[in-house]
Coordinates of C-alpha atoms in Angstrom, one line a residue:
X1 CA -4.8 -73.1 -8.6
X2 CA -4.1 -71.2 -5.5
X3 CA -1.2 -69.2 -5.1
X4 CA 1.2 -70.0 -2.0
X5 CA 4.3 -69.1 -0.6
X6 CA 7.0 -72.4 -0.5
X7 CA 8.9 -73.2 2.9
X8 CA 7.1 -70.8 5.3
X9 CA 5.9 -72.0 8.6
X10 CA 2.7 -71.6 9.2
X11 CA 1.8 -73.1 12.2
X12 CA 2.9 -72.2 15.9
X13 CA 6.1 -73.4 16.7
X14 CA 7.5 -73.6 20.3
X15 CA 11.1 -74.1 19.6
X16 CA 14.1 -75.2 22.1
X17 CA 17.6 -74.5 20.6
X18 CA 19.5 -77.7 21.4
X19 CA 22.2 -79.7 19.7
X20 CA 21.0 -83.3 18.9
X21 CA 22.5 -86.6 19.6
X22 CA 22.0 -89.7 19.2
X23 CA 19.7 -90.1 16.2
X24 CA 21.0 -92.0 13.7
X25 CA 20.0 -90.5 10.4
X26 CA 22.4 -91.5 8.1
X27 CA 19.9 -94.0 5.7
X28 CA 17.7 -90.5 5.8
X29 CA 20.5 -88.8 4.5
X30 CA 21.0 -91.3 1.9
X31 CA 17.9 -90.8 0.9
X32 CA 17.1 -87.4 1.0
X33 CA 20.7 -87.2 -1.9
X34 CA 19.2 -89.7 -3.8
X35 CA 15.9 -87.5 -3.8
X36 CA 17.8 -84.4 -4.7
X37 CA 19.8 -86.0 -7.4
X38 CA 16.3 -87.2 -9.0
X39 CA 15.5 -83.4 -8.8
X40 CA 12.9 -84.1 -5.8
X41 CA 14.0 -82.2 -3.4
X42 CA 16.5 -79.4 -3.2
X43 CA 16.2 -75.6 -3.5
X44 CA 16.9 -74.2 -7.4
X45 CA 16.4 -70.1 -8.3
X46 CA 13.8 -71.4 -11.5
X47 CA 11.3 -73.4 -9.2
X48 CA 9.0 -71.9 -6.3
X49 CA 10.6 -68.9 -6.2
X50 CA 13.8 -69.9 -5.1
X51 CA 12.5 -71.9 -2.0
X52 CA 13.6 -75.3 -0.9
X53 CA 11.2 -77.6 -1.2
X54 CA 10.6 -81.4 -0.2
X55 CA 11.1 -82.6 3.4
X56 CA 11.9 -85.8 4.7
X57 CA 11.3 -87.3 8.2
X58 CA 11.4 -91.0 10.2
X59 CA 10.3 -91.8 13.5
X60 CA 12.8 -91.1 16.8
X61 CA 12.7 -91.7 20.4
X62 CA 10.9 -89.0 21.9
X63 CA 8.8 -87.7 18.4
X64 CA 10.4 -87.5 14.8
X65 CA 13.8 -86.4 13.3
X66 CA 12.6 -84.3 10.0
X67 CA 15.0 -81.8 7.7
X68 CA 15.2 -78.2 8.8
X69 CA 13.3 -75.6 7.1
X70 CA 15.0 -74.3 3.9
X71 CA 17.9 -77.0 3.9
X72 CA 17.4 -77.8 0.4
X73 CA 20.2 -76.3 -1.3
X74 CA 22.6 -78.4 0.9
X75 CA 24.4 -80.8 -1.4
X76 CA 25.8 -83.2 2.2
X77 CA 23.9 -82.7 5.8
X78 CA 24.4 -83.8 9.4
X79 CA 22.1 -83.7 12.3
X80 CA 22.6 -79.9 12.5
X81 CA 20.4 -79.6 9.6
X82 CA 17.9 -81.4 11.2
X83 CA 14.9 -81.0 14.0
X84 CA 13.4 -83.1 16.3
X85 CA 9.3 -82.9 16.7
X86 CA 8.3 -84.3 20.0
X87 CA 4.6 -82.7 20.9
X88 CA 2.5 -81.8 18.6
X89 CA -1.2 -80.7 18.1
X90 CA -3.8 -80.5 15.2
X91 CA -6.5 -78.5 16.7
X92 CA -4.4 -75.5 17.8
X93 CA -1.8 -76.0 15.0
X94 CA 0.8 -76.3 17.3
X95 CA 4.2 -78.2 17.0
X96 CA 7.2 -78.2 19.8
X97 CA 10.5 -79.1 18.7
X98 CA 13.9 -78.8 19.5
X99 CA 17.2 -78.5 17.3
X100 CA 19.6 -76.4 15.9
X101 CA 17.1 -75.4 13.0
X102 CA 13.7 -74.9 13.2
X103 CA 11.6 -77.9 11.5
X104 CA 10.2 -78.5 7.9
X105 CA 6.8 -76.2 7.4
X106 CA 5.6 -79.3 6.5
X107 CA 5.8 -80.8 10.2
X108 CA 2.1 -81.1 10.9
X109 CA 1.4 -83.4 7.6
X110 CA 4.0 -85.7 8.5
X111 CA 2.8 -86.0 12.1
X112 CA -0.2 -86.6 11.1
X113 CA 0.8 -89.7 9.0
X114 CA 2.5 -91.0 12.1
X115 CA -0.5 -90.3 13.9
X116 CA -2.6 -92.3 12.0
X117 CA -0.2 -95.8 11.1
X118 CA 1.7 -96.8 13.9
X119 CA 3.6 -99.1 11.9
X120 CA 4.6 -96.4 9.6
X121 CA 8.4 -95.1 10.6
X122 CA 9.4 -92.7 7.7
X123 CA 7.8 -90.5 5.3
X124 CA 9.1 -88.3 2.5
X125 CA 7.3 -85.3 1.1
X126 CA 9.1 -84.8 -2.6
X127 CA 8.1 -82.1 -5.4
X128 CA 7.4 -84.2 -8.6
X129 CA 5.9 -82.2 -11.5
X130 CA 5.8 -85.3 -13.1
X131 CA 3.7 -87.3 -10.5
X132 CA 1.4 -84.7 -9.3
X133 CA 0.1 -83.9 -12.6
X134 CA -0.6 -87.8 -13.6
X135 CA -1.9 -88.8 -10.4
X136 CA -5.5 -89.2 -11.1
X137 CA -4.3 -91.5 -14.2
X138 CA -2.2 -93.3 -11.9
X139 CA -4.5 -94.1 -9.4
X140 CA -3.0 -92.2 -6.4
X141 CA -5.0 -90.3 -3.7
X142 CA -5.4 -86.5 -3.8
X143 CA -5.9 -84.0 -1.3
X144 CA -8.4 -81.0 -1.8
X145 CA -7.4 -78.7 -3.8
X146 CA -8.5 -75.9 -1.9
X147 CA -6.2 -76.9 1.4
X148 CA -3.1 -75.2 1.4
X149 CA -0.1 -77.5 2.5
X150 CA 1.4 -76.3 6.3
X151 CA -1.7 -75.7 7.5
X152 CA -4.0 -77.7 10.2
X153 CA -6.8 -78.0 7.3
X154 CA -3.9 -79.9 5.2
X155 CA -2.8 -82.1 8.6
X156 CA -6.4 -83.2 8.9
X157 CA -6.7 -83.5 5.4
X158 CA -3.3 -85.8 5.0
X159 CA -5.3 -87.6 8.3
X160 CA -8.6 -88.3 6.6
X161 CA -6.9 -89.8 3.0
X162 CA -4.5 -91.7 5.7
X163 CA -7.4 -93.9 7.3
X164 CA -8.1 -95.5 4.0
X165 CA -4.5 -96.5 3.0
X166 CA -2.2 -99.2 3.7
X167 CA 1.4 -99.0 3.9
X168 CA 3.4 -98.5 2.1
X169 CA 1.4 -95.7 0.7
X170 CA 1.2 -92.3 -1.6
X171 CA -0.7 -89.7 -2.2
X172 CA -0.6 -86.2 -3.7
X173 CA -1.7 -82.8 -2.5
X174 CA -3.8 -80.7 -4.6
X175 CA -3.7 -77.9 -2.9
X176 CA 0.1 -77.6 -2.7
X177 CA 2.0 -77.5 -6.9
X178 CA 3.9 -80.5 -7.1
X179 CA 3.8 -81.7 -3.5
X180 CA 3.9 -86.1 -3.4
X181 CA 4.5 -88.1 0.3
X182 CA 5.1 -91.5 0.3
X183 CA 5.4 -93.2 3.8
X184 CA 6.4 -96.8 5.0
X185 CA 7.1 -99.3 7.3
X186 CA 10.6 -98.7 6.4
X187 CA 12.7 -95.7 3.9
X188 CA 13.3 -98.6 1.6
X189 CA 9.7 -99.3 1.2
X190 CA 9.1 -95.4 1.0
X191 CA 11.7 -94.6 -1.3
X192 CA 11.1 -97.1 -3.9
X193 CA 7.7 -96.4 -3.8
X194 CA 8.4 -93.0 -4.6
X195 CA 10.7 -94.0 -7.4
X196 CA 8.9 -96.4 -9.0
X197 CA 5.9 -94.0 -9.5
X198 CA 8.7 -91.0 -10.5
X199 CA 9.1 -94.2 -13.2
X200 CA 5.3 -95.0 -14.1
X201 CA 4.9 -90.7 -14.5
X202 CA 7.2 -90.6 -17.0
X203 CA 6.5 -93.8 -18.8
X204 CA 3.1 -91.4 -19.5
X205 CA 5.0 -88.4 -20.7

């Protein structure tokens, strides 16, 4: 198992400081408490170092709204706490975005899911011990384990498992401990997804 660093960006972000409006993001927000209170996403000092960890984005005029880097301890959030993507490019690892916080590190893997499925118009990256470790017996995807997450190796890596799946889909990353994305044609579809597989993990344990 590799050893990595949770929350850092690490790809080159070009970065206009802007308040937002008009995005609605309040069933995001739903859902991203609902994933905290399941202990999915968040930021606690026992896990990753202290980091926050899981990100959570849906498609917007102009790109995609996604969570801000290291928002996780926040119990409520508004649209200060969250970035807009509108360019972005795999081969020079290269996102520009705009906000009042910089973006998830995690940017490039979810723009690479909207790359791929144009019907697809949300995706949530979660941290499930649980899920991650069962998903060979649970029949979910993996990415290599030797592709760190943030990187332009994971975004094409996220892009490859992509062109195979339907949607709703999942899939886990090897390379990155605990790391789970579930996308959808809608967050309902997302969500439960990622729910009812949190359910079929521990129905294992």
């Amino acid at each position: 198992m590799m050893v990595e660093t949770e929350g850092v960006i690490k790809f080159n972000l070009t970065f206009r400081t802007e308040k937002l409006g008009g995005v609605d993001i309040g069933e995001l927000s739903a859902w991203r408490t609902v994933l905290k209170d399941l202990g999915l996403l968040g930021q606690t000092p026992g896990r990753y170092d202290g980091y926050g960890f899981g990100n959570i984005s849906q498609r917007c005029a102009g790109g995609f709204v996604i969570s801000g880097t290291q928002t996780g301890e926040l119990d409520a959030v508004t649209l200060d706490d969250y970035a807009v993507c509108e360019t972005w490019d795999l081969q020079r690892n290269a996102v520009d975005a705009k906000g009042t916080v910089k973006p998830s590190s995690e940017s490039l893997s979810h723009a690479s899911i909207y790359d791929v499925h144009e019907s697809v118009t949300c995706a949530l990256h979660a941290h499930s011990p649980d899920i991650w470790r069962n998903s060979v017996e649970l029949g979910i995807a993996v990415t290599e384990e030797s592709v760190a997450y943030g990187t332009p190796e994971m975004a094409k890596e996220v892009r490859r498992l992509m062109m195979d799946m339907d949607s709703p889909g999942i899939f886990s990353m090897g390379g990155h401990e605990d790391g789970i994305f579930t996308f959808g044609r809608s967050l309902a579809e997302a969500g439960q997804l990622m729910v009812h597989e949190l359910v079929r993990a521990r129905a294992l344990i």
